mmCIF file of C-alpha atoms in Angstrom:
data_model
loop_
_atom_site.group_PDB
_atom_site.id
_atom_site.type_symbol
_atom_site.label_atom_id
_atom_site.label_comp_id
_atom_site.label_asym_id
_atom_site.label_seq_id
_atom_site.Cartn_x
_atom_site.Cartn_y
_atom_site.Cartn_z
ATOM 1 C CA UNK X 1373 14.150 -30.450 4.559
ATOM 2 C CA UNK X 1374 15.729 -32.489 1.828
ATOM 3 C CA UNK X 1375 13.924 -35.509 0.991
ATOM 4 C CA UNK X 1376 14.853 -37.224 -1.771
ATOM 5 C CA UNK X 1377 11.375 -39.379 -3.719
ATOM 6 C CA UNK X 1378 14.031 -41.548 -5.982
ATOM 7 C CA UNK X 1379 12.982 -45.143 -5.810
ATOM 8 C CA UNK X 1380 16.693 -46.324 -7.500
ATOM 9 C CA UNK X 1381 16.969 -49.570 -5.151
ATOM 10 C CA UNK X 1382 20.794 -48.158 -4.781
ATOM 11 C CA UNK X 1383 19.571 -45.135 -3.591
ATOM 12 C CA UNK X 1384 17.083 -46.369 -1.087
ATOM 13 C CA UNK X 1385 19.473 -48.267 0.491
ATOM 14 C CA UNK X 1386 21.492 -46.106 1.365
ATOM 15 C CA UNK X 1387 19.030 -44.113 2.440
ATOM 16 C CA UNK X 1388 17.688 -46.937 4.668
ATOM 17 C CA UNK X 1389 21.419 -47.717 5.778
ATOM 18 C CA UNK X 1390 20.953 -43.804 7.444
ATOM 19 C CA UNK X 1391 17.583 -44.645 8.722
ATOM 20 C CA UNK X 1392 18.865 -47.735 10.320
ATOM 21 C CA UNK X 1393 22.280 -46.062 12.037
ATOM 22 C CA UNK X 1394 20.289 -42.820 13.471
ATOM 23 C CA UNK X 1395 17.326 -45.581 14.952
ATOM 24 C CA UNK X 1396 20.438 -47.449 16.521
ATOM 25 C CA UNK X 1397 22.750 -44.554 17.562
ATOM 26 C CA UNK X 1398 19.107 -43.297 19.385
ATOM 27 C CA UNK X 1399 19.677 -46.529 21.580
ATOM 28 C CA UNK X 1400 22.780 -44.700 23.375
ATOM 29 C CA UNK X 1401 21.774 -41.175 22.886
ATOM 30 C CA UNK X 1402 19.899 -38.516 22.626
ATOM 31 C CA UNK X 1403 18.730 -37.124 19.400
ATOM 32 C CA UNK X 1404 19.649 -33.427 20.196
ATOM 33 C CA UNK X 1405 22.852 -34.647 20.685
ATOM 34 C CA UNK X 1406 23.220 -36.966 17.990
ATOM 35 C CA UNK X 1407 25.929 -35.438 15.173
ATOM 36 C CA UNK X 1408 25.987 -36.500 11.310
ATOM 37 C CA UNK X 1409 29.692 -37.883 11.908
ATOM 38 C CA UNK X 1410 28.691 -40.839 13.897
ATOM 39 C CA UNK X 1411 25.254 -41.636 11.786
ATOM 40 C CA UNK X 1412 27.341 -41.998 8.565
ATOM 41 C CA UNK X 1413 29.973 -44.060 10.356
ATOM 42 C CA UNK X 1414 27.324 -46.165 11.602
ATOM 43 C CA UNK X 1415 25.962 -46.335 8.316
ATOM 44 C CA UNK X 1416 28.978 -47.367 6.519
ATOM 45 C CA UNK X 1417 28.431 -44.278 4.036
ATOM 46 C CA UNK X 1418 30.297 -41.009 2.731
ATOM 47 C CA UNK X 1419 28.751 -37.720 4.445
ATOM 48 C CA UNK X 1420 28.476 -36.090 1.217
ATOM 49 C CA UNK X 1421 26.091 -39.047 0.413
ATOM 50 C CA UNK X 1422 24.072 -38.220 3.645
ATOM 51 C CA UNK X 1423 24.216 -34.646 2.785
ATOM 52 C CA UNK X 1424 22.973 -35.383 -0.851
ATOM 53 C CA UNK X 1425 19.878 -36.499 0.594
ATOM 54 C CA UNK X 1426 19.116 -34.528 3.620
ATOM 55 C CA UNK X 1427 19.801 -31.246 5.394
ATOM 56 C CA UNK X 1428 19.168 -32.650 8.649
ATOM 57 C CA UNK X 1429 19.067 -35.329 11.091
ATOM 58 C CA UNK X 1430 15.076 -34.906 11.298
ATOM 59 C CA UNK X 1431 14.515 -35.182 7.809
ATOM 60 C CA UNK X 1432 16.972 -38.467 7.483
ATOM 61 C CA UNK X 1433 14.094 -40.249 10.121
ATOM 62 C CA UNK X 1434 11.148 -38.470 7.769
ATOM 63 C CA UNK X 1435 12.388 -40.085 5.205
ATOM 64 C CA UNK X 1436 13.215 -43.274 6.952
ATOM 65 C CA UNK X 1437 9.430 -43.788 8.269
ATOM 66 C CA UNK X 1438 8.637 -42.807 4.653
ATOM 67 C CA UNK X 1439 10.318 -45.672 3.409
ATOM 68 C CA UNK X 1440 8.775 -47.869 5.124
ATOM 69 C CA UNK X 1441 5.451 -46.514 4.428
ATOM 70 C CA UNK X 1442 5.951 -47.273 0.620
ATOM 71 C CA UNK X 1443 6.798 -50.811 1.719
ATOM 72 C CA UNK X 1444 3.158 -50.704 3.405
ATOM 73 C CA UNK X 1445 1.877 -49.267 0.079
ATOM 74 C CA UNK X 1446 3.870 -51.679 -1.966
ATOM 75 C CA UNK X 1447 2.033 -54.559 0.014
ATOM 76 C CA UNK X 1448 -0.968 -55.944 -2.095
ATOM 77 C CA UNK X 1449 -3.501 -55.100 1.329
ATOM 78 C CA UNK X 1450 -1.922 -51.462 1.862
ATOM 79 C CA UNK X 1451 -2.571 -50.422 -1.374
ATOM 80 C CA UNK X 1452 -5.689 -51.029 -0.833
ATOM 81 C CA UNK X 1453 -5.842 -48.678 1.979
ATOM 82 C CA UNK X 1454 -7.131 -45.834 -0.388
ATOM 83 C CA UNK X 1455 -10.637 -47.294 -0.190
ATOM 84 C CA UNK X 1456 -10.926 -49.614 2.650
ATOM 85 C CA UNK X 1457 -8.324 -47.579 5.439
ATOM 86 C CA UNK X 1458 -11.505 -47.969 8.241
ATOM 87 C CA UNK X 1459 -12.417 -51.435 7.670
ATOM 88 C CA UNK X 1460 -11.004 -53.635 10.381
ATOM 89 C CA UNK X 1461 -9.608 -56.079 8.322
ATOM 90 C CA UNK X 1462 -7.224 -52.861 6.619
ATOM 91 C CA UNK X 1463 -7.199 -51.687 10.573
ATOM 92 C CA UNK X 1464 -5.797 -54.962 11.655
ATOM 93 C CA UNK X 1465 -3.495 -55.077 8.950
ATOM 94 C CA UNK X 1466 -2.104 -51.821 9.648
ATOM 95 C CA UNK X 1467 -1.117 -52.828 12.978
ATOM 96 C CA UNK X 1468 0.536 -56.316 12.045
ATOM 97 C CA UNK X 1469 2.294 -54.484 9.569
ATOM 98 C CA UNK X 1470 3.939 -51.983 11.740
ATOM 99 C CA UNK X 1471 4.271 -54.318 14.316
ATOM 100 C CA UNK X 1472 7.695 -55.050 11.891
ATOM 101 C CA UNK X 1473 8.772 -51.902 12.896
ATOM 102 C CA UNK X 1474 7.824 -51.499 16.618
ATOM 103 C CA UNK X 1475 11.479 -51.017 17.368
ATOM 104 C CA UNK X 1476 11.553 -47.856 15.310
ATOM 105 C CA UNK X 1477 8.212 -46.747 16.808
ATOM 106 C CA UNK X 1478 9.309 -47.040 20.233
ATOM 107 C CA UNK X 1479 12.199 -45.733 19.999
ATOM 108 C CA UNK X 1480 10.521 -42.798 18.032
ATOM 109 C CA UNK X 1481 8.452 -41.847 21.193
ATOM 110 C CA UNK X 1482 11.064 -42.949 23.804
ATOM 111 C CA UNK X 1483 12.743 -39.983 22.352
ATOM 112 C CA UNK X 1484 9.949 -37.635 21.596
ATOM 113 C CA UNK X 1485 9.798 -37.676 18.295
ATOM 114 C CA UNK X 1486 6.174 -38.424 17.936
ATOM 115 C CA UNK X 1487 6.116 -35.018 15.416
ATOM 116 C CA UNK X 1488 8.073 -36.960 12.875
ATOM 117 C CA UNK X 1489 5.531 -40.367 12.943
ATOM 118 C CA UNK X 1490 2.562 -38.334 13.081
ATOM 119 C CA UNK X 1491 3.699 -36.086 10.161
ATOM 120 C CA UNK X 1492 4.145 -38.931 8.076
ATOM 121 C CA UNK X 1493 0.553 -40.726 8.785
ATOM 122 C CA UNK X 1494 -1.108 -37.031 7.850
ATOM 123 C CA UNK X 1495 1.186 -37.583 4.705
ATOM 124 C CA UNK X 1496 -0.090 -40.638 3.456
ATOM 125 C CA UNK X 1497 -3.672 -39.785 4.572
ATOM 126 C CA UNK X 1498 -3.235 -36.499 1.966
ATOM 127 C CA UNK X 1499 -1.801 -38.352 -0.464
ATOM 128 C CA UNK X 1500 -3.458 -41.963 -0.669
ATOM 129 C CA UNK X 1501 -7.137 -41.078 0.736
ATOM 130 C CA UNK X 1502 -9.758 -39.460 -0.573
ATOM 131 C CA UNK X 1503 -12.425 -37.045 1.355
ATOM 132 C CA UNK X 1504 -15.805 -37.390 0.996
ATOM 133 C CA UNK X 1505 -19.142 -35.819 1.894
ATOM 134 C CA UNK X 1506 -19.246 -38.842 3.942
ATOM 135 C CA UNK X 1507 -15.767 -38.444 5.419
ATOM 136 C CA UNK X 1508 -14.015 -34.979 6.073
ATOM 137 C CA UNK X 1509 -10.738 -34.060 6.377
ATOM 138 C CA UNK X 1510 -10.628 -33.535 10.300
ATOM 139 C CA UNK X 1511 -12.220 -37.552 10.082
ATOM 140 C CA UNK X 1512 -9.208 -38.591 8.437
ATOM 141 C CA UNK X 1513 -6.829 -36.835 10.658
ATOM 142 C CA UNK X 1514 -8.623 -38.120 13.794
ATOM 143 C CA UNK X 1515 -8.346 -41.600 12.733
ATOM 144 C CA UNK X 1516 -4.906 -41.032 11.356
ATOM 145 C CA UNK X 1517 -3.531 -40.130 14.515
ATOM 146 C CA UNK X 1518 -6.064 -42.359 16.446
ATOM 147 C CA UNK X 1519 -4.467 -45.304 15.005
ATOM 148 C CA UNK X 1520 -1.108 -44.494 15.701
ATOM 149 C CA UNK X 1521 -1.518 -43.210 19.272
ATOM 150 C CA UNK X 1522 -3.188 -46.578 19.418
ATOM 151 C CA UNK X 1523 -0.533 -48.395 17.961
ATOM 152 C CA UNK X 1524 2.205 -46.350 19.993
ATOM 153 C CA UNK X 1525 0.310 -47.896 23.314
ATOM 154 C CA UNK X 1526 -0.205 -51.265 22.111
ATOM 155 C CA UNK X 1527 3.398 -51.845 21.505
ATOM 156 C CA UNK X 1528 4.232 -49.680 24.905
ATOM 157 C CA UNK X 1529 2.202 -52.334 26.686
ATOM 158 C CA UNK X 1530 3.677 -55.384 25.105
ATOM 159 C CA UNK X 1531 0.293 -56.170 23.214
ATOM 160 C CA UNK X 1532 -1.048 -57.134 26.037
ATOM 161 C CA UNK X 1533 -4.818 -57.478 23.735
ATOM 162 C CA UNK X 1534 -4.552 -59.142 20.467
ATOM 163 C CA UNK X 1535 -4.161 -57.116 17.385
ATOM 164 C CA UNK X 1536 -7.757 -58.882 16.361
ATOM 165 C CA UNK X 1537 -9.359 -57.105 19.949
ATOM 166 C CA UNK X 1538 -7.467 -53.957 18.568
ATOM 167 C CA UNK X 1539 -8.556 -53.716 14.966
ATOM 168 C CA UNK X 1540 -12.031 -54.287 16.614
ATOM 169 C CA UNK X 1541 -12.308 -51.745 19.239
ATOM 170 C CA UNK X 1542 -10.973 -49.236 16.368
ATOM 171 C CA UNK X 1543 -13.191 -50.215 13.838
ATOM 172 C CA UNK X 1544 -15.861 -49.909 16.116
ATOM 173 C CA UNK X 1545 -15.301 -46.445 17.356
ATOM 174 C CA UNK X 1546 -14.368 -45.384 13.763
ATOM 175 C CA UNK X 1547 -16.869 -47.223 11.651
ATOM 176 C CA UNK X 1548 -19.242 -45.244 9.164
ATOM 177 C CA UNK X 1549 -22.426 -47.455 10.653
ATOM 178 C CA UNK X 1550 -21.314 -45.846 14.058
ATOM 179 C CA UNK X 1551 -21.361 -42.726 12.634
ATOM 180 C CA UNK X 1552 -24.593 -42.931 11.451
ATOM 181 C CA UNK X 1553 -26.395 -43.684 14.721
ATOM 182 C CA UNK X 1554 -24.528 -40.839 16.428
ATOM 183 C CA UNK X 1555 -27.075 -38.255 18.139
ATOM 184 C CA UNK X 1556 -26.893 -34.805 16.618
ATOM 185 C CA UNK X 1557 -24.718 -32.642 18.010
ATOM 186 C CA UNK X 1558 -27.047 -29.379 19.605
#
């Protein structure tokens, strides 16, 4: 898998452009079935440009949910989310912010894709958040792929609760004070 870290603003968007075709070419078909030839024609770009970047069609969407997690880090609150990722205000702003991008969510898990979105929250959690002796590994990854299962469901059920009713039921159940009052496991 090719994935190309350059932050030229030329170069991501172009790289966005590919994102953005493969999302809307998975509107009308299936991703096994999607070929390169129609993304980069969608895209508007060379397929030597596509195949400077990627190898696949898999790692063109990596990189695409990538992107938009650097946007999320980029933000003034999500790069905070190294210290504060379980507060509910950060959990509330995590869903508002990818609430921008339900479309590509949805579409994500409408076509079963879920490996690709939950690979990239385990990548920012390893990269942007710190274990503890307070907070493990297997902590992180729970709550990682808590609050995008979460997420995925909110969105599937047209927000039928409030992303406020969210962030709280997920802070509560992920909380460090919760935590604490937990009986020991036997």
């Amino acid at each position: 898998m090719i994935v190309n870290s350059v932050t030229n603003p030329k170069t991501i968007f172009t790289r966005t452009c590919i994102g953005e075709a493969i999302l809307k070419l998975l509107n009308e078909v299936e991703f096994t079935k999607l070929k390169v030839s129609d993304v980069v024609k969608k895209a508007g770009v060379a397929r030597a440009s596509f195949y400077k970047h990627y190898d696949s069609l898999y790692a063109a969407l990596s990189d695409y949910i990538q992107i938009i997690i650097s946007e999320y880090m980029e933000d003034k609150q999500g790069a905070q989310a190294r210290d504060r990722y379980m507060e509910r205000d950060h959990i509330l702003y995590s869903l508002t912010f990818f609430d921008r991008y339900a479309e590509v969510f949805l579409t994500l898990a409408k076509q079963g894709l879920h490996g690709i979105m939950l690979e990239a929250v385990n990548r920012f959690m390893d990269e942007n958040v710190q274990t503890t002796k307070k907070v493990s590994v297997y902590e992180l990854y729970s709550y990682a792929g808590g609050l995008l299962n979460t997420f995925l469901k909110w969105e599937q059920d047209g927000k039928k609760d409030s992303a406020e009713d969210v962030a709280d039921m997920l802070y509560d159940l992920y909380s460090y004070e919760r935590r604490q009052i937990r009986p020991a496991v036997e």
